[in-house]
Amino acid sequence: MAAVIPPPGEHLHDRKNLQLIGKARRRVDGRAKVTGQTKFADDLQFPRMAHCKLLRSRVPHAIIKNIDATRAAARPGVLLVLTGRDFPIPYGILPVSHDEFPLCNDRVRFVGDPVAAVIATDPLIAFEALDDIDVEYEPLRTFSDPEDSIQHSEPRIHEYADKGNLHKLVSLQFGDVAGGFADADHVFDDVFFYQGNTHLPIETHATVGTKDPDGKLTVYSSTQCPHYLHKATAKALDMDPAHIRIIACSNGGGFGGKSDVFNHEIVVARAALMLDRPVKICLTREEVFYCHRGRHPVTMRFKTGVKNDGTITALHVQSLLDGGAYGSYGVASTFYTGALQTVTYHIPKYRFDGCRAFTNKPPCGPKRGHGTPQSRFGQEIQLDKIAVKLGIDPAELRLRIIEQPNTLTANFLTVRTIGLRECVERVVRMSDWKNKYKKMPHGRGVGIACSSYLCGAGLSINWNEMPQSGVQLNLDRSGRVTAFCGATEIGQGSDDVLVACVAEILGIDPHDVRPVTGDTDLGPVDLGSYSSRVTLMMGNAAIQAAERARDLLAIAVAKKLEIPKERLVFANRKVFDCENPLKALSFRDAVCAAETMHGTIGTVGSYSPPKSPAKFKGGGVGPSPTYSYSAAVVEVEIDPRTGWLRVPRVWMAHDIGRALNPTLAIGQVQGSIYMGLGEALMEEQEFRRLPERLSNALVHKFPSMLEYKSPTTLETPEMYIELVEDPDPTGPFGAKEVGQGPLLPIMPAVANAVFDAIGVRIDEVPITPEKILKALDAKAKGKDPRFGPASFPSVPYPEPIIVTPPWEGGDGRAANEPEKKHRTEQNQGARNAAWHDAQKLMNEKSNPEGASR
Amino acid sequence: MPESNSLTKQHLHISMRLNGEPREVSFASYKTLLEVLREDCDLPGTKHGCELGECGACAVLLDGEPVLSCLIIGAECDGREVVTVEGLAKDGKLHPLQETFADCGAAQCGYCTPGFLVTAKALLDRCPNPSREQIKESLSGNLCRCTGYQQIFEAVEASIARIAACRVSGNSEVV
């Protein structure tokens, strides 16, 4: 039973007798999804709606000399042609990289960069008119990979890069890493490569812009982040944001691919305003491959010092990211390749060097796990190598080095609950690991890996001290509760989380609560569906709003029933006396009583994450209210003659804190395993050069769903999943994230299983039959039994920022960053490091908001 | 891009049985069944993911057989029977597959769901008690990026008993 006032000392996350939370249920939007009634952006139809198509660059890097759209504009049915001249203001998702224009201004930077838009009465007319636009290009040297960008600084893809064509160069050192290596019994030094891959949501991106009857702008879009689209649209169109409404439609899958602001969204917004009629764009599948913003290809070097018992003495990680042609989330992605190693295992001394290079390919950005799967792959394979060398069972090695709960790590990340030990123990037990590892016949094997992930980024992208999620409740005398929130339903079940948190506190049925989400005009801001933040942040805001509503009702009901409000229970759509349950009001009557006493009933809740103790530049990426943990065992079967690899079974234990709705939580874990297997075995965002005589262009090797291989039902393994529930005090009812973390251990667990099966190391993904055969061939010839990069490139990393770890007396500030230190003190330590970059890099015109601060 | 000639802009008129109802519809002759359903029949439940026959999101039943509506020309459907996701529920009651998909978590974002539902229905109409392997095989042309497929298999299996129960009770309308 849910008492109004929790007994002293009882916290919500400890609560045992919950009515709704923790029970497997149909999600609130389940019916809509199975009847085809969920409205996705391309399902929207409006009277007089026009259609937009984009002309995209067919050359990878060039100056636009001239665009002549006269013929296109003259075509019957063509209403408007827009070019870069119509969009003078750049935008970007991060304040440090406002480097995109809705339509390219003077330069194209990759095949697929949009240079013009045609809006016509019919999509076919718009499409055909694209051929009537003549663009004159002056080709520039094209950069195809990061090493090319390291070696050649000119011509610069962007002027604002840290150095030449190296977008971002960072180096952070926590403690005496060299001393740590000197203390080690063994030092392992390995290089890995993680190929890029893409989100492949089944829904292609779509947006409709409309000019409202009152002249304001409304944009409906398949976006994960309506709040960021709101900001960017206002900036790029130089409009008052109060006159722009963004409605995030239900996303047909996102996985990070709809979390950036896209040029087509801003183009149709302007077109709708200019034409005074609705304008829709829906991208083709090929265009989605070129929009990308997916997993960065990363080359990594891991240097790890260990004692004979497996204890880590020091870790030095170096990463080189292929960023593609624009900034996107790339600065954050770069830091993420080096941020979360320390929250999983105890690492007393740590150094991270990161570099993101610009190349003339579609921009990379955040995909499920954002920047961390690549380095997790390297770390977990290297741990497997360490275990083999030291003669320690790989599961046992991990149990020895797991980070402690309630710890501040070397890089000042706050670990709270950590269920990783139990996760490892459970997958070992479930998979019968001890009878399988090193004991299966040749060609079959098992591998283990662990991981951790954020439950929401601790610092928002645009630094401010406002809440990161807000919920408003409106209660009506009918007994109906409406929950308003900016959160965005992308399939993960955020509407269900919102409704469940409210219904649990108010003791009503989830069906009694109507969620109104993803609409910037109707609900308070939620930053968006990224960084696994929604359950924790929106959930806490929802609980706060619901508790305030419950308390308003309790005062009125207590008076009416003439009992102290402390005796009231909210459950089963009733409010009753815990000492005499027959003394009760229905929930509806309770709302009526409250409305009579207080007037209209509405409450608000908001959530801001705890302040991070990391005060050094770069410390803004990695902090989170808490972290989730996962462990996986993967079994593989390999045919050594063909290299063909099959995954028959996967075991996963995930530390979720508390599962709010186990049906959805299990679905997130299974979906993560599936997507991880795709990355491990087949998915790659690969590019090729067309011959010189054609254009020398860098084009996607296979921009179709047939040739970009992703797992089907036939590749699906048996999945055995357990949720580890140790409620975390920071989470709503103790819940942590589940949408991204479980993906992370899959790829290294597959690689480790390959080694157990056939004794070769595949140090890169995807792990294809061809690579397995090459490694087996090397082994047969007595060479290094391995496939992977031979060496790590020479990268001009800067001198590291030196930060003393907490156990050596560090206070989270850098020892060699005086200017930053001063500023940090001024601002009470809460400023995002990215913000300082923004001030340095952004001119006033491109970032008026920055200039005013 | 080829110039559209006047022929493709000509409108066709066909009669079909759509979700159990007679339906007359006129549309530009180049349109696929997918486009006709979404744009001319006001049935946006059928989705598109590639329009090249690669993802299965646009699956509908044509004379009871699952087809990719993005590969069928609307002109081919004259006189034929088409069932979309909107035609699965009967008399205000969801089809058992719709119930179990919703209950088992088989629909996350829901975008691929209409295609899965009609494909699974065709399987169960043909083979009332399929094995897990038969379910996998019959759904192998439908891509889902959210679920990892396991809850979809479980939903199809859970529906088998419900459909059998409906048959026993004589409620064959639903199935």
PDB file of N, CA, C and O in Angstrom, chain A residues 39 41-47 49 51 208 278 280, chain B residues 38-39 42 44:
ATOM      1  N   LYS A  39       0.749   8.057 -34.887  1.00  0.00           N
ATOM      2  CA  LYS A  39       1.000   9.000 -35.985  1.00  0.00           C
ATOM      3  C   LYS A  39       2.486   9.325 -36.059  1.00  0.00           C
ATOM      4  O   LYS A  39       3.027   9.987 -35.165  1.00  0.00           O
ATOM      5  N   ALA A  41       5.621  11.120 -38.387  1.00  0.00           N
ATOM      6  CA  ALA A  41       5.615  12.417 -39.085  1.00  0.00           C
ATOM      7  C   ALA A  41       5.107  12.300 -40.517  1.00  0.00           C
ATOM      8  O   ALA A  41       4.355  13.155 -40.994  1.00  0.00           O
ATOM      9  N   ASP A  42       5.495  11.217 -41.210  1.00  0.00           N
ATOM     10  CA  ASP A  42       5.071  11.132 -42.611  1.00  0.00           C
ATOM     11  C   ASP A  42       3.613  10.726 -42.747  1.00  0.00           C
ATOM     12  O   ASP A  42       3.069  10.713 -43.847  1.00  0.00           O
ATOM     13  N   ASP A  43       2.966  10.385 -41.638  1.00  0.00           N
ATOM     14  CA  ASP A  43       1.536  10.047 -41.703  1.00  0.00           C
ATOM     15  C   ASP A  43       0.664  11.300 -41.691  1.00  0.00           C
ATOM     16  O   ASP A  43      -0.553  11.212 -41.880  1.00  0.00           O
ATOM     17  N   LEU A  44       1.275  12.447 -41.425  1.00  0.00           N
ATOM     18  CA  LEU A  44       0.487  13.674 -41.309  1.00  0.00           C
ATOM     19  C   LEU A  44       0.128  14.207 -42.686  1.00  0.00           C
ATOM     20  O   LEU A  44       0.947  14.241 -43.598  1.00  0.00           O
ATOM     21  N   GLN A  45      -1.126  14.602 -42.828  1.00  0.00           N
ATOM     22  CA  GLN A  45      -1.612  15.207 -44.073  1.00  0.00           C
ATOM     23  C   GLN A  45      -2.326  16.497 -43.706  1.00  0.00           C
ATOM     24  O   GLN A  45      -3.071  16.532 -42.737  1.00  0.00           O
ATOM     25  N   PHE A  46      -2.061  17.535 -44.458  1.00  0.00           N
ATOM     26  CA  PHE A  46      -2.751  18.812 -44.225  1.00  0.00           C
ATOM     27  C   PHE A  46      -3.296  19.333 -45.550  1.00  0.00           C
ATOM     28  O   PHE A  46      -2.699  19.084 -46.602  1.00  0.00           O
ATOM     29  N   PRO A  47      -4.396  20.066 -45.480  1.00  0.00           N
ATOM     30  CA  PRO A  47      -4.887  20.700 -46.715  1.00  0.00           C
ATOM     31  C   PRO A  47      -3.818  21.614 -47.321  1.00  0.00           C
ATOM     32  O   PRO A  47      -3.077  22.274 -46.585  1.00  0.00           O
ATOM     33  N   MET A  49      -1.077  20.930 -48.617  1.00  0.00           N
ATOM     34  CA  MET A  49       0.309  20.608 -48.256  1.00  0.00           C
ATOM     35  C   MET A  49       1.182  20.487 -49.513  1.00  0.00           C
ATOM     36  O   MET A  49       0.815  19.812 -50.468  1.00  0.00           O
ATOM     37  N   HIS A  51       5.257  19.722 -51.081  1.00  0.00           N
ATOM     38  CA  HIS A  51       6.270  18.696 -50.801  1.00  0.00           C
ATOM     39  C   HIS A  51       7.654  19.195 -51.189  1.00  0.00           C
ATOM     40  O   HIS A  51       7.816  19.862 -52.205  1.00  0.00           O
ATOM     41  N   VAL A 208       7.191  18.064 -41.205  1.00  0.00           N
ATOM     42  CA  VAL A 208       6.195  18.934 -41.825  1.00  0.00           C
ATOM     43  C   VAL A 208       6.272  20.291 -41.133  1.00  0.00           C
ATOM     44  O   VAL A 208       6.208  20.368 -39.900  1.00  0.00           O
ATOM     45  N   PRO A 278       1.381  24.308 -45.596  1.00  0.00           N
ATOM     46  CA  PRO A 278       2.184  23.230 -45.019  1.00  0.00           C
ATOM     47  C   PRO A 278       3.160  22.667 -46.047  1.00  0.00           C
ATOM     48  O   PRO A 278       2.830  22.545 -47.227  1.00  0.00           O
ATOM     49  N   LYS A 280       5.928  19.433 -46.513  1.00  0.00           N
ATOM     50  CA  LYS A 280       6.440  18.174 -45.953  1.00  0.00           C
ATOM     51  C   LYS A 280       7.694  17.712 -46.690  1.00  0.00           C
ATOM     52  O   LYS A 280       7.810  17.902 -47.905  1.00  0.00           O
TER      53      LYS A 280
ATOM     54  N   ARG B  38      -1.748   4.637 -48.665  1.00  0.00           N
ATOM     55  CA  ARG B  38      -1.428   5.744 -47.756  1.00  0.00           C
ATOM     56  C   ARG B  38      -2.008   7.078 -48.235  1.00  0.00           C
ATOM     57  O   ARG B  38      -2.468   7.878 -47.421  1.00  0.00           O
ATOM     58  N   GLU B  39      -1.922   7.301 -49.556  1.00  0.00           N
ATOM     59  CA  GLU B  39      -2.239   8.640 -50.059  1.00  0.00           C
ATOM     60  C   GLU B  39      -3.651   8.760 -50.618  1.00  0.00           C
ATOM     61  O   GLU B  39      -4.229   9.838 -50.604  1.00  0.00           O
ATOM     62  N   ASP B  42      -6.464   6.817 -47.560  1.00  0.00           N
ATOM     63  CA  ASP B  42      -6.477   7.331 -46.194  1.00  0.00           C
ATOM     64  C   ASP B  42      -6.199   6.212 -45.175  1.00  0.00           C
ATOM     65  O   ASP B  42      -6.821   6.152 -44.119  1.00  0.00           O
ATOM     66  N   PRO B  44      -2.972   5.243 -43.448  1.00  0.00           N
ATOM     67  CA  PRO B  44      -1.533   5.428 -43.216  1.00  0.00           C
ATOM     68  C   PRO B  44      -0.915   4.372 -42.296  1.00  0.00           C
ATOM     69  O   PRO B  44       0.267   4.454 -41.979  1.00  0.00           O
TER      70      PRO B  44
END
